[in-house]
C-alpha positions as semicolon CSV with decimal commas, in nm:
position;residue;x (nm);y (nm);z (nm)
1;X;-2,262;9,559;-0,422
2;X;-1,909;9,656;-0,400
3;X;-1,523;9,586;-0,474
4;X;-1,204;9,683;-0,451
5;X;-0,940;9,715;-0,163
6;X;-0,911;10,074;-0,189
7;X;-1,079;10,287;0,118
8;X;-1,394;10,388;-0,084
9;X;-1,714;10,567;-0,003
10;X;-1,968;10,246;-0,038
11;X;-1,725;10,006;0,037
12;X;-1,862;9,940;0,383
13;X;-2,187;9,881;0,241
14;X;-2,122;9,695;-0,025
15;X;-1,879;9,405;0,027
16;X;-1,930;9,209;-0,257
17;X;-1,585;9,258;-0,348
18;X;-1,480;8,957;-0,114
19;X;-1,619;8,716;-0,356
20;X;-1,383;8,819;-0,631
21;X;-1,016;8,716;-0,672
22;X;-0,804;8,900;-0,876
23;X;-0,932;9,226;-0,853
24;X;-0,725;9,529;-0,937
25;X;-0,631;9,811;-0,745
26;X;-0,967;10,003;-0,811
27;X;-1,240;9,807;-0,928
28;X;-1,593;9,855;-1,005
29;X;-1,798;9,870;-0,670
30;X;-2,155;9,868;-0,764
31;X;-2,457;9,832;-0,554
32;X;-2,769;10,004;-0,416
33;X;-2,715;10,421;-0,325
34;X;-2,982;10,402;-0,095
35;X;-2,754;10,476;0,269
36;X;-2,469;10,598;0,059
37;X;-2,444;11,002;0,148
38;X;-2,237;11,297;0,089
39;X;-1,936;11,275;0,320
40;X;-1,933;11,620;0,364
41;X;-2,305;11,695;0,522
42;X;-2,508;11,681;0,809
43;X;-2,774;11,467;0,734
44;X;-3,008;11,583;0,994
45;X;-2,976;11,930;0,921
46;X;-3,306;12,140;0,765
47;X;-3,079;12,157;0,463
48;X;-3,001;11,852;0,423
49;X;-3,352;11,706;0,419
50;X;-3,470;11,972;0,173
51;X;-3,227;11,894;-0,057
52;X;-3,298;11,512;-0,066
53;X;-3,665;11,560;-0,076
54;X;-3,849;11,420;-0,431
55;X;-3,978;11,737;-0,614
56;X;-4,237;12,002;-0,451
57;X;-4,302;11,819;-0,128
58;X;-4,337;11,976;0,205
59;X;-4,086;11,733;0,421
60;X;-4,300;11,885;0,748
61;X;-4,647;11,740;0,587
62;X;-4,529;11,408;0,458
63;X;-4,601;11,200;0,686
64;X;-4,620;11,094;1,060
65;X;-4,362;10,875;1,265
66;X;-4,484;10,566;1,442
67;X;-4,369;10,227;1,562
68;X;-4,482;9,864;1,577
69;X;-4,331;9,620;1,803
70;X;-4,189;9,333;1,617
71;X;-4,096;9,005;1,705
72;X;-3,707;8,942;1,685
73;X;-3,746;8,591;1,487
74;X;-4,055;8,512;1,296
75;X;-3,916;8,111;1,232
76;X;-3,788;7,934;1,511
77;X;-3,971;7,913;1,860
78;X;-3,632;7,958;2,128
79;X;-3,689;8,162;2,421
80;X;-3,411;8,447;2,216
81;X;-3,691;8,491;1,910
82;X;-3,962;8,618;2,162
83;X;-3,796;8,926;2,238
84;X;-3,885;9,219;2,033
85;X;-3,810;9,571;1,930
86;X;-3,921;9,874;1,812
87;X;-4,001;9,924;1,402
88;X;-4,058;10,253;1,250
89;X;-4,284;10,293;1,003
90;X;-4,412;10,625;0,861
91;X;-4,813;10,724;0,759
92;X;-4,993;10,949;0,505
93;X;-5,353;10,887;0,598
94;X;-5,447;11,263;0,424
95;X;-5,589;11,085;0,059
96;X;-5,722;10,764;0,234
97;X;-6,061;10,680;0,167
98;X;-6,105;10,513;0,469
99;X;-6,205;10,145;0,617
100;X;-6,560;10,188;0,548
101;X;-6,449;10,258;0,163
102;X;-6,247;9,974;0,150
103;X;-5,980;10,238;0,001
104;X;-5,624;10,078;-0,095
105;X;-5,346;10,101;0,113
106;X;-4,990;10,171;-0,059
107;X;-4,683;9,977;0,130
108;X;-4,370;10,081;0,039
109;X;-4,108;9,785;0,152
110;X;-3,781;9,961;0,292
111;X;-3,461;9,944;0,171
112;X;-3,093;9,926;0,388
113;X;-3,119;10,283;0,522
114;X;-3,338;10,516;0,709
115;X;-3,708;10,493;0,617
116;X;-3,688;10,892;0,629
117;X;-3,473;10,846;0,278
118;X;-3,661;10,629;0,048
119;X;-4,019;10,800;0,188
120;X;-3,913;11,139;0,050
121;X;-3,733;11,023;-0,308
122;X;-4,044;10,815;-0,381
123;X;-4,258;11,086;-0,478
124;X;-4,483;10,889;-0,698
125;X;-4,664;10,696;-0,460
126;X;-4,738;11,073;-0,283
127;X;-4,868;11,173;-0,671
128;X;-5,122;10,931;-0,720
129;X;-5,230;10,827;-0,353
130;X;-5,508;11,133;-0,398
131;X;-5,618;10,936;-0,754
132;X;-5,661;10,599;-0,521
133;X;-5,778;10,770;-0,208
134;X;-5,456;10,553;-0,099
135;X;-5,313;10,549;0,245
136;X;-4,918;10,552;0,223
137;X;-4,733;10,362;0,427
138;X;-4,361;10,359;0,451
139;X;-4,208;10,036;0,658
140;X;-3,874;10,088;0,795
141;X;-3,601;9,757;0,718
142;X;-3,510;9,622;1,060
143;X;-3,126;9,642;1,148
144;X;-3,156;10,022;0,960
145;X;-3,285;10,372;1,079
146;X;-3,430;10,376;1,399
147;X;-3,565;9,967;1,344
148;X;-3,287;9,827;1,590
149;X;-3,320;9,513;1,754
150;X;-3,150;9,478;2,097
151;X;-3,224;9,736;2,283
152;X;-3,217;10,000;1,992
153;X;-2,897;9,998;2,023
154;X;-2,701;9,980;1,685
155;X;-2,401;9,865;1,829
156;X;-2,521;9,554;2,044
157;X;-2,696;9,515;1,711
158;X;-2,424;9,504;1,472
159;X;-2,239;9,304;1,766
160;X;-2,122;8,981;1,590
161;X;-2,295;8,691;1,400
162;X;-2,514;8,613;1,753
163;X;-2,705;8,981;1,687
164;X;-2,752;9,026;1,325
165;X;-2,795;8,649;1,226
166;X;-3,126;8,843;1,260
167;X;-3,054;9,021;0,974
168;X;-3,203;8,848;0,641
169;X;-3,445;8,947;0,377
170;X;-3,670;8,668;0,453
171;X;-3,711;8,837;0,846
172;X;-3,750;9,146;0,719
173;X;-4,047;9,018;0,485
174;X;-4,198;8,871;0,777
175;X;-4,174;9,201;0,984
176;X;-4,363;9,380;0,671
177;X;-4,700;9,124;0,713
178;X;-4,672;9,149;1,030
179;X;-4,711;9,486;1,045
180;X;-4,926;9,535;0,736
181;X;-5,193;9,256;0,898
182;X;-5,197;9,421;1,275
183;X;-5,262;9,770;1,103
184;X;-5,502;9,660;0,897
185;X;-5,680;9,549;1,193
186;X;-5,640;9,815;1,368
187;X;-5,790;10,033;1,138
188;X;-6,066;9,760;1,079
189;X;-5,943;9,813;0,747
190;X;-5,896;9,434;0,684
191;X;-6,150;9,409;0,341
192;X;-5,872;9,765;0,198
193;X;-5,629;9,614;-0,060
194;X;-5,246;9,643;-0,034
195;X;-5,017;9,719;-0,288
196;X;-4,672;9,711;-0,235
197;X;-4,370;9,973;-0,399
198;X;-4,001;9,927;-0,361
199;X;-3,719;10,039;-0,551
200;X;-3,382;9,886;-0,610
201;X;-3,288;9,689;-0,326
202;X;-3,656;9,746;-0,192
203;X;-3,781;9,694;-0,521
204;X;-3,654;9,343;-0,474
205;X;-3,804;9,269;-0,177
206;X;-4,180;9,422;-0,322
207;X;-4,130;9,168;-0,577
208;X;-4,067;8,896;-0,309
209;X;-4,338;9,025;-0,100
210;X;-4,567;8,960;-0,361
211;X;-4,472;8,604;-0,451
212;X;-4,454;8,479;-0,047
213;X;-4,734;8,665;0,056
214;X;-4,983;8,722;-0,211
215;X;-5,275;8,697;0,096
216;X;-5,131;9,018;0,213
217;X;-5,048;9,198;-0,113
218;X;-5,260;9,189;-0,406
219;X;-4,967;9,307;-0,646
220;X;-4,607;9,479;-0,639
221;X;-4,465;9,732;-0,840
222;X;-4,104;9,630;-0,804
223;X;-3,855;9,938;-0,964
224;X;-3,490;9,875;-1,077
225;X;-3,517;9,523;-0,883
226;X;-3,243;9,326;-1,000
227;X;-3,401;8,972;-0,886
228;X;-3,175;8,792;-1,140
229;X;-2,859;8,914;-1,014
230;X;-2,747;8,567;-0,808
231;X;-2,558;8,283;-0,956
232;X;-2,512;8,228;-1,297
233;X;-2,879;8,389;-1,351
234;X;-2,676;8,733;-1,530
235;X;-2,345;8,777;-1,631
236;X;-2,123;8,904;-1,349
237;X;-1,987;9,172;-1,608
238;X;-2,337;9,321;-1,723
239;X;-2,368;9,628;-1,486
240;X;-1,931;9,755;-1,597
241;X;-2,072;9,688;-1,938
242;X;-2,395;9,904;-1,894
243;X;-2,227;10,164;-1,703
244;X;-1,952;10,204;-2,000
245;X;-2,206;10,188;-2,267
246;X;-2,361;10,493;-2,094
247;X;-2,027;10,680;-2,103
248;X;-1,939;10,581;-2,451
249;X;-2,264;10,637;-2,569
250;X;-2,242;10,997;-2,458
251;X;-1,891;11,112;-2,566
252;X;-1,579;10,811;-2,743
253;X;-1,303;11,069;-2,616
254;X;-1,537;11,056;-2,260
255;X;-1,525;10,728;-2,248
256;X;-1,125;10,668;-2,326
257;X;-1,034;10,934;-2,084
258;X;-1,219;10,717;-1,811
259;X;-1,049;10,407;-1,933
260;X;-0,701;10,553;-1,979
261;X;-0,709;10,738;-1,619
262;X;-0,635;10,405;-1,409
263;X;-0,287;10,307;-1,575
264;X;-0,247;10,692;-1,598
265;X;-0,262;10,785;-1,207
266;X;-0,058;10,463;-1,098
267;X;0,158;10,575;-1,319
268;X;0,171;10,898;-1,203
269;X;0,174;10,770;-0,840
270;X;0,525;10,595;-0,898
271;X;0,682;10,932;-1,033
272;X;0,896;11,200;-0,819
273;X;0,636;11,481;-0,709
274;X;0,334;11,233;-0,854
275;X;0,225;11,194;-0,515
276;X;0,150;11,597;-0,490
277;X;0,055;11,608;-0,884
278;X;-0,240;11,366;-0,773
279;X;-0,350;11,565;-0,454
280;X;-0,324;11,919;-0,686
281;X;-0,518;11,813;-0,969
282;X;-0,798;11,664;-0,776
283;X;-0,805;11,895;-0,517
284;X;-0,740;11,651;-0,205
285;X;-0,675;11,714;0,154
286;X;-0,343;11,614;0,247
287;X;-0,428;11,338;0,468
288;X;-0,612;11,154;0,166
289;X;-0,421;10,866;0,052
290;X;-0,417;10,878;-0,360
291;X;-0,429;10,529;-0,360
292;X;-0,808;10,557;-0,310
293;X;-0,839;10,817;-0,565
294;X;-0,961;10,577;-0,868
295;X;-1,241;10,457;-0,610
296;X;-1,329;10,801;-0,570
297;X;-1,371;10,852;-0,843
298;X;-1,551;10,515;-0,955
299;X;-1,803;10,618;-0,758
300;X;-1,880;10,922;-0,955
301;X;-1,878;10,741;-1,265
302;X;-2,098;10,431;-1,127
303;X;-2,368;10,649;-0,902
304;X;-2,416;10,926;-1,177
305;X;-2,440;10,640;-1,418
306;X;-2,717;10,498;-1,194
307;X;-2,880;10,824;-1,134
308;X;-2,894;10,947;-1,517
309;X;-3,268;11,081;-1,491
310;X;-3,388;11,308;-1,729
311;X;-3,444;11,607;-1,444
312;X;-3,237;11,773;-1,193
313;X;-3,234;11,563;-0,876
314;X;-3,093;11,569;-0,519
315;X;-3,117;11,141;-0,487
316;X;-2,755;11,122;-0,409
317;X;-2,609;11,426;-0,442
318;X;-2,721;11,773;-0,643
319;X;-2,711;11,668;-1,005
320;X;-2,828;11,792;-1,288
321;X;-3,046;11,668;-1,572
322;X;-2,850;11,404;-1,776
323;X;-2,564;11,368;-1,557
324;X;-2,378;11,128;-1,770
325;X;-2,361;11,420;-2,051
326;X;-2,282;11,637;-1,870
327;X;-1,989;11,512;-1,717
328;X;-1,867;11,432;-2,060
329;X;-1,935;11,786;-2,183
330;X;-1,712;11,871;-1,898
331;X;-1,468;11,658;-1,986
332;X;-1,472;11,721;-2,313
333;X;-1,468;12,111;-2,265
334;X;-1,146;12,247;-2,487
335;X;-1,050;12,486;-2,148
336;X;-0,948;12,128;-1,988
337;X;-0,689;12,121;-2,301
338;X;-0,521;11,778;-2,364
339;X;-0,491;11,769;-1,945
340;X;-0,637;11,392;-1,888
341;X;-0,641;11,503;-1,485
342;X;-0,864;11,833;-1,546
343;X;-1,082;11,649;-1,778
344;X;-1,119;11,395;-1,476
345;X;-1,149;11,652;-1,211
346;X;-1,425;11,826;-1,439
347;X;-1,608;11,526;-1,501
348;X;-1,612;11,414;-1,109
349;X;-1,695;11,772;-1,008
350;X;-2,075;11,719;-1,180
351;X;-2,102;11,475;-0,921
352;X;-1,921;11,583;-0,615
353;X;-1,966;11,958;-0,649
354;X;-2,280;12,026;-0,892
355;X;-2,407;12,240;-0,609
356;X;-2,082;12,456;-0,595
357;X;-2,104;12,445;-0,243
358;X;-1,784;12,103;-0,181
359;X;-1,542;12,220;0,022
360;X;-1,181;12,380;-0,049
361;X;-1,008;11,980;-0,079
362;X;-1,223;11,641;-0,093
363;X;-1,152;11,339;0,159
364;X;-1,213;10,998;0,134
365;X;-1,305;11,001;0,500
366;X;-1,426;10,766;0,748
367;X;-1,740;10,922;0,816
368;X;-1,900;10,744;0,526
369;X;-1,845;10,470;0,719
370;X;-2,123;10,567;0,983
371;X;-2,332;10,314;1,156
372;X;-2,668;10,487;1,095
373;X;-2,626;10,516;0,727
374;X;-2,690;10,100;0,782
375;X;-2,323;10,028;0,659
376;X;-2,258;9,737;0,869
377;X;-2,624;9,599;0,843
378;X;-2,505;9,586;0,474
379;X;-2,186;9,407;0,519
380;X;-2,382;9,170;0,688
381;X;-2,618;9,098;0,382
382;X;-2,344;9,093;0,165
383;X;-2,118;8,789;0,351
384;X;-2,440;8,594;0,402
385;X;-2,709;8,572;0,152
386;X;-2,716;8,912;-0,092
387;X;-2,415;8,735;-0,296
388;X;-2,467;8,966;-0,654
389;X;-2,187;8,854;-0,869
390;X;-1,967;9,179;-1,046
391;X;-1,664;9,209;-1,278
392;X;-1,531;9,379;-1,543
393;X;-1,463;9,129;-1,820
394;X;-1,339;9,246;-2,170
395;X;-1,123;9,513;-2,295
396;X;-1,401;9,710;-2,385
397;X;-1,488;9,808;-2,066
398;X;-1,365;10,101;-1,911
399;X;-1,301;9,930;-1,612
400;X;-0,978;9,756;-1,539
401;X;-1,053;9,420;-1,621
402;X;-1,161;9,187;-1,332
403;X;-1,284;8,799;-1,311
404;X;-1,550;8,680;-1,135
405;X;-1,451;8,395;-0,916
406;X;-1,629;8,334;-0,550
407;X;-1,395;8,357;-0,256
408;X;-1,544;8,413;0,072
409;X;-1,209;8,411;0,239
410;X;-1,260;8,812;0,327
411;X;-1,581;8,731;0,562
412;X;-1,480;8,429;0,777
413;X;-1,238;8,718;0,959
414;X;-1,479;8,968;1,016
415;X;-1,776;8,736;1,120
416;X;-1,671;8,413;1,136
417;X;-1,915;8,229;0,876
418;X;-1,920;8,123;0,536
419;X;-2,144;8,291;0,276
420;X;-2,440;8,146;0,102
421;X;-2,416;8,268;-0,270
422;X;-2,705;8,042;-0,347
423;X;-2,944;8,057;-0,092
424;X;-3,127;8,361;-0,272
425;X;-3,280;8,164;-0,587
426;X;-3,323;7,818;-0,331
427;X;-3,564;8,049;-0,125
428;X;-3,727;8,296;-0,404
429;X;-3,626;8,187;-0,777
430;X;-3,492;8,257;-1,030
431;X;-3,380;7,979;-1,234
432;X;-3,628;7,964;-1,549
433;X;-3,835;8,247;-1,402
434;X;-4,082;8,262;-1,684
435;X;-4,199;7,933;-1,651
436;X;-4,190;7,911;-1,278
437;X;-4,393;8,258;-1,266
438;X;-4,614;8,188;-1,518
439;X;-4,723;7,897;-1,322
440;X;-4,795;8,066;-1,010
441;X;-4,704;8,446;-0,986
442;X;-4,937;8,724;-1,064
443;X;-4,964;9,088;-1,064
444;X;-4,631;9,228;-1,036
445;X;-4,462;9,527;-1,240
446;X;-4,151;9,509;-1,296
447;X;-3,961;9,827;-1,400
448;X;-3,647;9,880;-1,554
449;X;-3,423;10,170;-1,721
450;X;-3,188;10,045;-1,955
451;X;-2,942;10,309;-1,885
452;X;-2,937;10,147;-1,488
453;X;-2,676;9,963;-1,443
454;X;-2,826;9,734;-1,245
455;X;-3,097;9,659;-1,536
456;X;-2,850;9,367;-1,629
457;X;-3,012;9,170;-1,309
458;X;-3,383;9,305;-1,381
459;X;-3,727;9,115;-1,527
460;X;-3,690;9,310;-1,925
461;X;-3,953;9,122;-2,067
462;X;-4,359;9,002;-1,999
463;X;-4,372;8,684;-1,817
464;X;-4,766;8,625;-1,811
465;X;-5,066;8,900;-1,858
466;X;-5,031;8,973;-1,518
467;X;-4,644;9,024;-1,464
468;X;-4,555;9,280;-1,660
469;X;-4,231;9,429;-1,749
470;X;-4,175;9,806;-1,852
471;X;-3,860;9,889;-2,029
472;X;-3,742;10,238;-2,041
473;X;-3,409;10,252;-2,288
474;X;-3,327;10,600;-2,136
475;X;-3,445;10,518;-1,810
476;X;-3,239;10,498;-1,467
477;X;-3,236;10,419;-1,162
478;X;-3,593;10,369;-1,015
479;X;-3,647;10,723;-1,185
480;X;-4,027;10,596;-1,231
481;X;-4,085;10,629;-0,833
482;X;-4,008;10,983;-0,839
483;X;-4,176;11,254;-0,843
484;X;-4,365;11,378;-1,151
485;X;-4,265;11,702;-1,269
486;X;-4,304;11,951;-1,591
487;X;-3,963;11,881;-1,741
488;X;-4,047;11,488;-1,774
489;X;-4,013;11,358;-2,067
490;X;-4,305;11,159;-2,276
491;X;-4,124;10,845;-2,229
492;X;-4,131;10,879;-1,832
493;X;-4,447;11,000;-1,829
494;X;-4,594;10,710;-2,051
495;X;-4,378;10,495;-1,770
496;X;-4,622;10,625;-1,469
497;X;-4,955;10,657;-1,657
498;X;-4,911;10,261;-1,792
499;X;-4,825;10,160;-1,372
500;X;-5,080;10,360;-1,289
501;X;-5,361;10,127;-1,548
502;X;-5,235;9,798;-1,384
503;X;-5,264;9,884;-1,076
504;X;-5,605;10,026;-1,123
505;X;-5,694;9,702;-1,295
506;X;-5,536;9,509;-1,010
507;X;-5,760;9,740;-0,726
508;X;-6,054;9,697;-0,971
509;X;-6,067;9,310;-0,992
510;X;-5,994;9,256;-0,601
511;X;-6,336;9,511;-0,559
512;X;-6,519;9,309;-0,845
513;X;-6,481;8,977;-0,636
514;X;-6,559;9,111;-0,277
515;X;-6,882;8,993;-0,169
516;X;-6,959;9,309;-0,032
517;X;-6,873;9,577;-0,347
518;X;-6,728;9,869;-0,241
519;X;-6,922;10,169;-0,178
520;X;-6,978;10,389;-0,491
521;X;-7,017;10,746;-0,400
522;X;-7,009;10,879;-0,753
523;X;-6,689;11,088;-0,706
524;X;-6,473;11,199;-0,986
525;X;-6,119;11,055;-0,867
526;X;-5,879;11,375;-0,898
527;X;-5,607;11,313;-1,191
528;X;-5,261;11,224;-1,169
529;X;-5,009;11,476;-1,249
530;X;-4,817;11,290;-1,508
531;X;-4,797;11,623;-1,675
C-alpha cells in the first residue's frame, strides 16, 4: 500500500506512503494490483477483457450481471443510513445443484476494483464449482465498479469525508451477508452452505467474513491475505526484503543492478544532457518527468515480484512464466554489455512490453489515476483504517533505505481526518492470533506463496485442525485462485487438490449435522482438473 512522492502508477491507490517520514525520492510502494491497469489500454475493449481473463474461459459464458439494493449504513439508525444503492454482484448458476440439493454456494468477497476483474482471474472457483455442483457468486466491494453509493455517481461518492465515511471494510462485510442471506432466500436455498474465496485484499476480508459471520459462512479460503500486516504484528520491512530476496535469488549481478540504479539515475539526472540520457535509454515521451522514472520502474520490480507464477499470465499485464527470471536473464543478457540503463530498460520491458505491443515512448500518465479503477476509494482506506506499515530497512535491500515512522500529516489536507492505524486488530485481531483463534475460529485456509511479497503479513503456519495454513515456497501472489492449467507445476497442483479436501470436509460435516441429510442421488461428482 504505497510510497513515495514521485508521480507513480499505484500511488493513488495506495497511500500508505503518508505514514512514513523520511522516505527517499523513490521508495518502495507496495500494495494490492487488483485496480492497478496498464496505462496504455482500453479496459473495456474485447481485447482487453480477453487478455485479463484466467486461462480457457469464455468471458461471454461466465457469468450474469445483477444487482441488490443495499442499505448505505448497516450500524447506526440516522435518517442518512436508510438510503441505499445499487450493488453488483455477478452469478454462475450452470454447476449448481440446486435448493432442493442443498448444493453449496461459492462467495467470492470483492476486492477495491471492478467485480468484472477478480471474477475472471479467479479461475479456480470456475474449476471445481462442477466437482461441488457449486453456484458462484461474485459480490462487488461498494465504493468500486458499478457498487456506488449516492446516486451511482462516483464523484458525489468520492465527494469528501461526508460520502465515503461509508467506505470501511466492516460496511462492506455487512453488505456481503446481506446479500448472501436475501439470496439465499430467494432461492429458498437457505439449508445450501456458503463458502467464501478472496484473494489478497479480498482474501482478507474472506478471512474476516468467516470470523464475524460464521452463521453465514461455514469456512473461508482466504489467498495471499496479509491479516498480520497492522501495527507492530510484521515488520514494516518484510515485503522490500521478500521482494529483494526474489531478485537476488534469481541473478547477484540482477539484484546489484536494481540496487545500484537509484544513486545511478539521480546521478545521471544532475549531469549536462542527463536529462535526455534518461528519456533515451528508457524510451520516454518527452512530457514524462524522469524524476518519476525510479517509481516506474519500482513498479515493475514490485508487481512482477508479486505476480511470479509458474505460467504465463495476463493478471496485470502479459507476462511470462517466471517473470522474476526472466527479467534477470534480460538483464543479464551480454548484448546489454556493461550498460546499467539497457540492463534496466531490458529488465522493465518483461513487464511493460512482454506483449511487444507498448507503444513507441512510455508515460507516467494521469490516466492511471482514473476514478473507476477505485483509486480514490483506495486513498480513502488507506488514511482511515487499512494502515499496512512498509519500509526498506537494511543495506541489504535493494531498495533505498527507508524508516518506518507513522505520520498522518499527508491526509488531514486531503480529507480532513486523522487516521486510525490501530483500529484494524481492535475490530478483527491479530495480536496473539493463535491463541485467540484457537479459542474460537474455525475452518479457514489460509494460503500463502513465499515468493509474495506480501506473505510477510500472511497466517504461515496451522493455528488449530481447522485453520489451516498452506505454504507454497515458490508460490505468488494468490496464484492458487487461478486457473488450473497443463504447465502447473506439482507443487501448485498439490496447493488446489489439498483446498479442495478441506473444503469437502467442511461441506461434508455441515450435511452430516442437518437434520434433514441431503439428498443422495448416487452421482459420480465430475473431477477437478488439477492436471
Amino acid at each position: 500500500m504505497a510510497t513515495t512522492p514521485s508521480k507513480l502508477p499505484y500511488l493513488p491507490l495506495f497511500l500508505l506512503f503518508v505514514f512514513t517520514k523520511s522516505q527517499p525520492a523513490s521508495a518502495i510502494a507496495p500494495r494490492f494490483p487488483s485496480s492497478i491497469l496498464r496505462s496504455h489500454n482500453n479496459l473495456h475493449s474485447p481485447a482487453f477483457i480477453s487478455a485479463s481473463l484466467d486461462a480457457n474461459h469464455n468471458p461471454q459464458q461466465l457469468y450474469r450481471e445483477e444487482f441488490f439494493t443495499q442499505v448505505l449504513d448497516h450500524f447506526t439508525y440516522t435518517p442518512q443510513s436508510y438510503q441505499t444503492f445499487q450493488q453488483r454482484y455477478l452469478v454462475n448458476d450452470t454447476y449448481w445443484g440446486g435448493a432442493k440439493n442443498k448444493a453449496p454456494i461459492f462467495v467470492y468477497t470483492g476486492n477495491e476494483g471492478g467485480i468484472e476483474w477478480f471474477a475472471r482471474n479467479t479461475g479456480f472457483m470456475f474449476d471445481v464449482a462442477p466437482h461441488f455442483n457449486a453456484l458462484l457468486v461474485f459480490i462487488e466491494h461498494r465504493f468500486y465498479g458499478k457498487s456506488m453509493p449516492f446516486g451511482g455517481d462516483a464523484k458525489k461518492a468520492y465527494k469528501d469525508a461526508t460520502t465515503l465515511g461509508y467506505l470501511s471494510s466492516t460496511q462492506a462485510l455487512a453488505d456481503f451477508a446481506t446479500l448472501i442471506v436475501d439470496l439465499k432466500k430467494n432461492l429458498s436455498a437457505v439449508d445450501s452452505p456458503v463458502v467464501v474465496f478472496g484473494g489478497s485484499y479480498g482474501g482478507m476480508l474472506a478471512a474476516w467474513f468467516r470470523l464475524k459471520y460464521p452463521h453465514v459462512a461455514i469456512g473461508a479460503l482466504a489467498s495471499s491475505a496479509p491479516i498480520l500486516d497492522f501495527d507492530d504484528l510484521t515488520s514494516p520491512y518484510s515485503f522490500a526484503s521478500i521482494v529483494t530476496h526474489d531478485f537476488r535469488s534469481e541473478s547477484e549481478s540482477c539484484y546489484r543492478v536494481i540496487k545500484e540504479s537509484y544513486d545511478l539515475i539521480t546521478h545521471t539526472a544532475t549531469q549536462p544532457g542527463g536529462v535526455e540520457k534518461l528519456r533515451s535509454s528508457f524510451h520516454l515521451c518527452k512530457k514524462e518527468d524522469v524524476d518519476s522514472l525510479s517509481g516506474w520502474l519500482d513498479t515493475a520490480w514490485i508487481y512482477t515480484a508479486m505476480t511470479d507464477y509458474p505460467t504465463p499470465s495476463n493478471f496485470l499485464q502479459p507476462m511470462p512464466a517466471y517473470p522474476v527470471r526472466e527479467m534477470c536473464r534480460a538483464m543479464d543478457d551480454p548484448k546489454t554489455g556493461n550498460d546499467s540503463f539497457a540492463k534496466l530498460f531490458a529488465a522493465a520491458s518483461v513487464y511493460y512490453n512482454h506483449s511487444g505491443t507498448a507503444p513507441a515512448c512510455f508515460g507516467f500518465g494521469d490516466d492511471y489515476y482514473s476514478e473507476e479503477l477505485g483509486a480514490n476509494g483506495w486513498n480513502w482506506q488507506a488514511c482511515t483504517e487499512m494502515v499496512m506499515p512498509q519500509g526498506a530497512s537494511d543495506e541489504e535491500s535493494m531498495f533505498p533505505v527507508s524508516a518506518w515512522s507513522f505520520d498522518n500529516s499527508s491526509c488531514d489536507p486531503i480529507y480532513n481526518i486523522s487516521p486510525r492505524p490501530h483500529w484494524i486488530t481492535t475490530h478483527f485481531g491479530g495480536h496473539k492470533i493463535e491463541q485467540v483463534l484457537r479459542r474460537f475460529g474455525s475452518n479457514i485456509i489460509f494460503f500463502n506463496g513465499l515468493r509474495d511479497p506480501w506473505s510477510g503479513g500472511g497466517v504461515l503456519h496451522n493455528i488449530s485442525s481447522t485453520i489451516v495454513a498452506i505454504v507454497a515456497e515458490k508460490g505468488a501472489h494468490h496464484v492458487d485462485l487461478r486457473s488450473a492449467t497443463r504447465e502447473d507445476p506439482e507443487w501448485l497442483r498439490d496447493v488446489r487438490r489439498s483446498e479442495i479436501r478441506i473444503i469437502g470436509r467442511w461441506l461434508a460435516r455441515y450435511y452430516h449435522h442437518l437434520p434433514h441429510p441431503r439428498p443422495n442421488h448416487n452421482k459420480r461428482r465430475p473431477r477437478v482438473h488439477v492436471y
